[in-house]
């Protein structure tokens, strides 16, 4: 994603190309079976509808501070400046886990679970709801692209209603 943005600005597959790539991945995986895991950063909305937990858009009964970070966030990306961000290169800094030059990974994980996880899960839930409500001709989309784009939007502040 990072290099692609720099080398191919404004270029991205359209809805048909995205669906074709997804179907090719499914076909290739069926062909090679368990000998090789083939992954693509695309998902079918209908499959995702029943699995909100796959994109961290569902609450868990266990408090965040008691759970391993790997159960709450994967993958992690280490950027050139040492920043550890969720899901993909360039993710919004509001949600970053921390910076390897400034803190230990264990401390970053503890701080993130306590201070950031709730906002991250809210973001995931909001993007999930938007994506599930879409009525595109083809149901295949790039979750990482959608959530990363949303991670850069400013949060709307709820102002108190004055009587």
PDB file of C-alpha atoms in Angstrom:
ATOM      1  CA  UNK A   1       0.000   0.000   0.000  1.00  0.00           C
ATOM      2  CA  UNK A   2       2.693   2.531   0.927  1.00  0.00           C
ATOM      3  CA  UNK A   3       4.854   2.116  -2.155  1.00  0.00           C
ATOM      4  CA  UNK A   4       1.814   1.727  -4.398  1.00  0.00           C
ATOM      5  CA  UNK A   5       0.474   5.078  -3.232  1.00  0.00           C
ATOM      6  CA  UNK A   6       3.756   6.761  -4.112  1.00  0.00           C
ATOM      7  CA  UNK A   7       4.398   5.009  -7.430  1.00  0.00           C
ATOM      8  CA  UNK A   8       0.831   4.786  -8.731  1.00  0.00           C
ATOM      9  CA  UNK A   9      -1.038   7.821  -7.383  1.00  0.00           C
ATOM     10  CA  UNK A  10      -4.748   7.739  -8.122  1.00  0.00           C
ATOM     11  CA  UNK A  11      -4.571   4.188  -9.451  1.00  0.00           C
ATOM     12  CA  UNK A  12      -6.723   1.531  -7.869  1.00  0.00           C
ATOM     13  CA  UNK A  13      -8.745  -1.382  -9.172  1.00  0.00           C
ATOM     14  CA  UNK A  14     -12.385  -0.690  -9.930  1.00  0.00           C
ATOM     15  CA  UNK A  15     -15.270  -2.791  -8.599  1.00  0.00           C
ATOM     16  CA  UNK A  16     -15.066  -5.353 -11.435  1.00  0.00           C
ATOM     17  CA  UNK A  17     -11.274  -5.746 -11.202  1.00  0.00           C
ATOM     18  CA  UNK A  18     -11.568  -6.118  -7.435  1.00  0.00           C
ATOM     19  CA  UNK A  19     -14.199  -8.851  -7.745  1.00  0.00           C
ATOM     20  CA  UNK A  20     -12.135 -10.637 -10.404  1.00  0.00           C
ATOM     21  CA  UNK A  21      -9.019 -10.592  -8.192  1.00  0.00           C
ATOM     22  CA  UNK A  22     -11.050 -11.981  -5.285  1.00  0.00           C
ATOM     23  CA  UNK A  23     -12.514 -14.786  -7.400  1.00  0.00           C
ATOM     24  CA  UNK A  24      -9.085 -15.647  -8.796  1.00  0.00           C
ATOM     25  CA  UNK A  25      -7.758 -15.923  -5.247  1.00  0.00           C
ATOM     26  CA  UNK A  26     -10.607 -18.268  -4.285  1.00  0.00           C
ATOM     27  CA  UNK A  27      -9.988 -20.347  -7.430  1.00  0.00           C
ATOM     28  CA  UNK A  28      -6.232 -20.561  -6.834  1.00  0.00           C
ATOM     29  CA  UNK A  29      -6.716 -21.508  -3.177  1.00  0.00           C
ATOM     30  CA  UNK A  30      -9.057 -24.322  -4.211  1.00  0.00           C
ATOM     31  CA  UNK A  31      -6.489 -25.478  -6.752  1.00  0.00           C
ATOM     32  CA  UNK A  32      -3.508 -25.626  -4.352  1.00  0.00           C
ATOM     33  CA  UNK A  33      -5.484 -26.688  -1.281  1.00  0.00           C
ATOM     34  CA  UNK A  34      -3.642 -26.650   2.028  1.00  0.00           C
ATOM     35  CA  UNK A  35      -0.179 -26.716   0.400  1.00  0.00           C
ATOM     36  CA  UNK A  36      -0.075 -22.915   0.235  1.00  0.00           C
ATOM     37  CA  UNK A  37      -2.127 -20.184   1.898  1.00  0.00           C
ATOM     38  CA  UNK A  38      -3.122 -17.501  -0.600  1.00  0.00           C
ATOM     39  CA  UNK A  39      -4.246 -14.170   0.855  1.00  0.00           C
ATOM     40  CA  UNK A  40      -5.719 -11.024  -0.621  1.00  0.00           C
ATOM     41  CA  UNK A  41      -6.861  -7.890   1.193  1.00  0.00           C
ATOM     42  CA  UNK A  42     -10.418  -8.209  -0.090  1.00  0.00           C
ATOM     43  CA  UNK A  43     -13.560  -9.545   1.534  1.00  0.00           C
ATOM     44  CA  UNK A  44     -17.114 -10.367   0.559  1.00  0.00           C
ATOM     45  CA  UNK A  45     -19.647  -8.189   2.410  1.00  0.00           C
ATOM     46  CA  UNK A  46     -22.042 -11.109   2.736  1.00  0.00           C
ATOM     47  CA  UNK A  47     -19.414 -13.310   4.395  1.00  0.00           C
ATOM     48  CA  UNK A  48     -18.370 -10.449   6.654  1.00  0.00           C
ATOM     49  CA  UNK A  49     -21.962  -9.718   7.683  1.00  0.00           C
ATOM     50  CA  UNK A  50     -21.967 -12.816   9.908  1.00  0.00           C
ATOM     51  CA  UNK A  51     -18.443 -12.268  11.223  1.00  0.00           C
ATOM     52  CA  UNK A  52     -18.085  -8.707  12.558  1.00  0.00           C
ATOM     53  CA  UNK A  53     -15.475  -9.968  15.017  1.00  0.00           C
ATOM     54  CA  UNK A  54     -13.087 -10.578  12.092  1.00  0.00           C
ATOM     55  CA  UNK A  55     -12.763  -6.815  11.710  1.00  0.00           C
ATOM     56  CA  UNK A  56     -12.907  -5.945  15.433  1.00  0.00           C
ATOM     57  CA  UNK A  57     -16.428  -4.503  15.089  1.00  0.00           C
ATOM     58  CA  UNK A  58     -17.947  -6.618  17.823  1.00  0.00           C
ATOM     59  CA  UNK A  59     -17.643  -6.310  21.587  1.00  0.00           C
ATOM     60  CA  UNK A  60     -15.990  -8.978  23.686  1.00  0.00           C
ATOM     61  CA  UNK A  61     -16.943  -9.730  27.274  1.00  0.00           C
ATOM     62  CA  UNK A  62     -13.315  -9.735  28.430  1.00  0.00           C
ATOM     63  CA  UNK A  63     -11.875  -6.312  29.373  1.00  0.00           C
ATOM     64  CA  UNK A  64      -9.306  -4.990  26.898  1.00  0.00           C
ATOM     65  CA  UNK A  65      -6.612  -4.756  29.557  1.00  0.00           C
ATOM     66  CA  UNK A  66      -6.915  -8.520  30.205  1.00  0.00           C
ATOM     67  CA  UNK A  67      -6.611  -9.618  26.574  1.00  0.00           C
ATOM     68  CA  UNK A  68      -3.495 -10.205  24.477  1.00  0.00           C
ATOM     69  CA  UNK A  69      -2.918  -7.422  21.949  1.00  0.00           C
ATOM     70  CA  UNK A  70      -2.802 -10.024  19.156  1.00  0.00           C
ATOM     71  CA  UNK A  71      -6.458 -10.889  19.884  1.00  0.00           C
ATOM     72  CA  UNK A  72      -7.441  -7.246  19.528  1.00  0.00           C
ATOM     73  CA  UNK A  73      -5.359  -6.063  16.607  1.00  0.00           C
ATOM     74  CA  UNK A  74      -3.705  -7.802  13.684  1.00  0.00           C
ATOM     75  CA  UNK A  75      -1.683  -7.114  11.672  1.00  0.00           C
ATOM     76  CA  UNK A  76       0.607  -4.509  13.136  1.00  0.00           C
ATOM     77  CA  UNK A  77       2.791  -2.451  10.809  1.00  0.00           C
ATOM     78  CA  UNK A  78       6.127  -0.914  11.752  1.00  0.00           C
ATOM     79  CA  UNK A  79       6.724   2.230   9.719  1.00  0.00           C
ATOM     80  CA  UNK A  80      10.111   3.730   8.812  1.00  0.00           C
ATOM     81  CA  UNK A  81      10.056   6.165  11.739  1.00  0.00           C
ATOM     82  CA  UNK A  82       9.426   3.363  14.271  1.00  0.00           C
ATOM     83  CA  UNK A  83       5.703   4.023  14.583  1.00  0.00           C
ATOM     84  CA  UNK A  84       3.626   0.896  15.152  1.00  0.00           C
ATOM     85  CA  UNK A  85       0.215   1.287  13.526  1.00  0.00           C
ATOM     86  CA  UNK A  86      -2.820  -0.949  13.072  1.00  0.00           C
ATOM     87  CA  UNK A  87      -3.623  -2.889   9.930  1.00  0.00           C
ATOM     88  CA  UNK A  88      -1.674  -1.096   7.200  1.00  0.00           C
ATOM     89  CA  UNK A  89       0.967   1.480   6.343  1.00  0.00           C
ATOM     90  CA  UNK A  90      -0.238   5.038   6.818  1.00  0.00           C
ATOM     91  CA  UNK A  91      -3.042   4.282   9.275  1.00  0.00           C
ATOM     92  CA  UNK A  92      -4.246   7.343  11.213  1.00  0.00           C
ATOM     93  CA  UNK A  93      -1.822   8.324  13.983  1.00  0.00           C
ATOM     94  CA  UNK A  94      -4.693   8.743  16.445  1.00  0.00           C
ATOM     95  CA  UNK A  95      -4.850   4.928  16.550  1.00  0.00           C
ATOM     96  CA  UNK A  96      -1.125   4.137  16.588  1.00  0.00           C
ATOM     97  CA  UNK A  97       0.140   1.669  19.158  1.00  0.00           C
ATOM     98  CA  UNK A  98       3.242   3.735  19.784  1.00  0.00           C
ATOM     99  CA  UNK A  99       6.780   4.251  18.577  1.00  0.00           C
ATOM    100  CA  UNK A 100       9.558   1.711  19.078  1.00  0.00           C
ATOM    101  CA  UNK A 101      12.092   4.524  19.579  1.00  0.00           C
ATOM    102  CA  UNK A 102      10.135   5.932  22.515  1.00  0.00           C
ATOM    103  CA  UNK A 103       8.817   2.960  24.477  1.00  0.00           C
ATOM    104  CA  UNK A 104       9.012  -0.790  24.881  1.00  0.00           C
ATOM    105  CA  UNK A 105       6.511  -2.855  22.940  1.00  0.00           C
ATOM    106  CA  UNK A 106       5.025  -4.222  26.167  1.00  0.00           C
ATOM    107  CA  UNK A 107       4.413  -0.688  27.469  1.00  0.00           C
ATOM    108  CA  UNK A 108       2.970   0.440  24.130  1.00  0.00           C
ATOM    109  CA  UNK A 109       0.556  -2.508  24.146  1.00  0.00           C
ATOM    110  CA  UNK A 110      -0.557  -1.760  27.709  1.00  0.00           C
ATOM    111  CA  UNK A 111      -1.075   1.930  26.948  1.00  0.00           C
ATOM    112  CA  UNK A 112      -2.919   1.226  23.668  1.00  0.00           C
ATOM    113  CA  UNK A 113      -5.311  -1.240  25.270  1.00  0.00           C
ATOM    114  CA  UNK A 114      -6.092   1.249  28.031  1.00  0.00           C
ATOM    115  CA  UNK A 115      -6.149   4.515  26.048  1.00  0.00           C
ATOM    116  CA  UNK A 116      -6.864   3.795  22.375  1.00  0.00           C
ATOM    117  CA  UNK A 117      -8.626   0.457  21.945  1.00  0.00           C
ATOM    118  CA  UNK A 118     -12.123   1.799  22.610  1.00  0.00           C
ATOM    119  CA  UNK A 119     -11.715   4.478  19.922  1.00  0.00           C
ATOM    120  CA  UNK A 120     -10.248   1.904  17.527  1.00  0.00           C
ATOM    121  CA  UNK A 121     -13.157  -0.465  18.100  1.00  0.00           C
ATOM    122  CA  UNK A 122     -15.629   2.407  17.618  1.00  0.00           C
ATOM    123  CA  UNK A 123     -13.930   3.215  14.304  1.00  0.00           C
ATOM    124  CA  UNK A 124     -14.139  -0.439  13.232  1.00  0.00           C
ATOM    125  CA  UNK A 125     -17.816  -0.597  14.174  1.00  0.00           C
ATOM    126  CA  UNK A 126     -18.627   2.612  12.286  1.00  0.00           C
ATOM    127  CA  UNK A 127     -16.846   1.466   9.128  1.00  0.00           C
ATOM    128  CA  UNK A 128     -18.437  -1.987   9.399  1.00  0.00           C
ATOM    129  CA  UNK A 129     -21.916  -0.446   9.616  1.00  0.00           C
ATOM    130  CA  UNK A 130     -21.254   1.819   6.617  1.00  0.00           C
ATOM    131  CA  UNK A 131     -19.906  -1.074   4.540  1.00  0.00           C
ATOM    132  CA  UNK A 132     -22.782  -3.383   5.465  1.00  0.00           C
ATOM    133  CA  UNK A 133     -25.286  -0.700   4.417  1.00  0.00           C
ATOM    134  CA  UNK A 134     -23.713  -0.209   0.971  1.00  0.00           C
ATOM    135  CA  UNK A 135     -25.657  -1.468  -1.999  1.00  0.00           C
ATOM    136  CA  UNK A 136     -22.901  -1.948  -4.574  1.00  0.00           C
ATOM    137  CA  UNK A 137     -23.443  -4.151  -7.597  1.00  0.00           C
ATOM    138  CA  UNK A 138     -20.587  -6.378  -6.469  1.00  0.00           C
ATOM    139  CA  UNK A 139     -20.093  -7.292  -2.789  1.00  0.00           C
ATOM    140  CA  UNK A 140     -16.270  -7.475  -2.763  1.00  0.00           C
ATOM    141  CA  UNK A 141     -14.312  -4.645  -1.135  1.00  0.00           C
ATOM    142  CA  UNK A 142     -11.019  -3.842   0.564  1.00  0.00           C
ATOM    143  CA  UNK A 143     -11.653  -3.575   4.312  1.00  0.00           C
ATOM    144  CA  UNK A 144      -8.152  -2.252   5.009  1.00  0.00           C
ATOM    145  CA  UNK A 145      -8.581   0.557   2.502  1.00  0.00           C
ATOM    146  CA  UNK A 146     -11.975   1.521   3.942  1.00  0.00           C
ATOM    147  CA  UNK A 147     -10.837   1.527   7.564  1.00  0.00           C
ATOM    148  CA  UNK A 148      -7.553   3.279   6.809  1.00  0.00           C
ATOM    149  CA  UNK A 149      -9.332   6.051   4.912  1.00  0.00           C
ATOM    150  CA  UNK A 150     -11.763   6.464   7.831  1.00  0.00           C
ATOM    151  CA  UNK A 151      -8.872   6.571  10.335  1.00  0.00           C
ATOM    152  CA  UNK A 152      -7.838   9.935   8.872  1.00  0.00           C
ATOM    153  CA  UNK A 153     -11.219  11.609   9.179  1.00  0.00           C
ATOM    154  CA  UNK A 154     -11.718  14.026  12.002  1.00  0.00           C
ATOM    155  CA  UNK A 155     -13.944  12.780  14.779  1.00  0.00           C
ATOM    156  CA  UNK A 156     -17.184  14.607  15.159  1.00  0.00           C
ATOM    157  CA  UNK A 157     -17.440  16.136  18.577  1.00  0.00           C
ATOM    158  CA  UNK A 158     -20.853  15.882  20.185  1.00  0.00           C
ATOM    159  CA  UNK A 159     -21.711  19.230  21.672  1.00  0.00           C
ATOM    160  CA  UNK A 160     -23.992  19.477  24.675  1.00  0.00           C
ATOM    161  CA  UNK A 161     -27.525  20.637  24.015  1.00  0.00           C
ATOM    162  CA  UNK A 162     -28.157  23.913  25.801  1.00  0.00           C
ATOM    163  CA  UNK A 163     -31.565  24.384  27.352  1.00  0.00           C
TER     164      UNK A 163
END
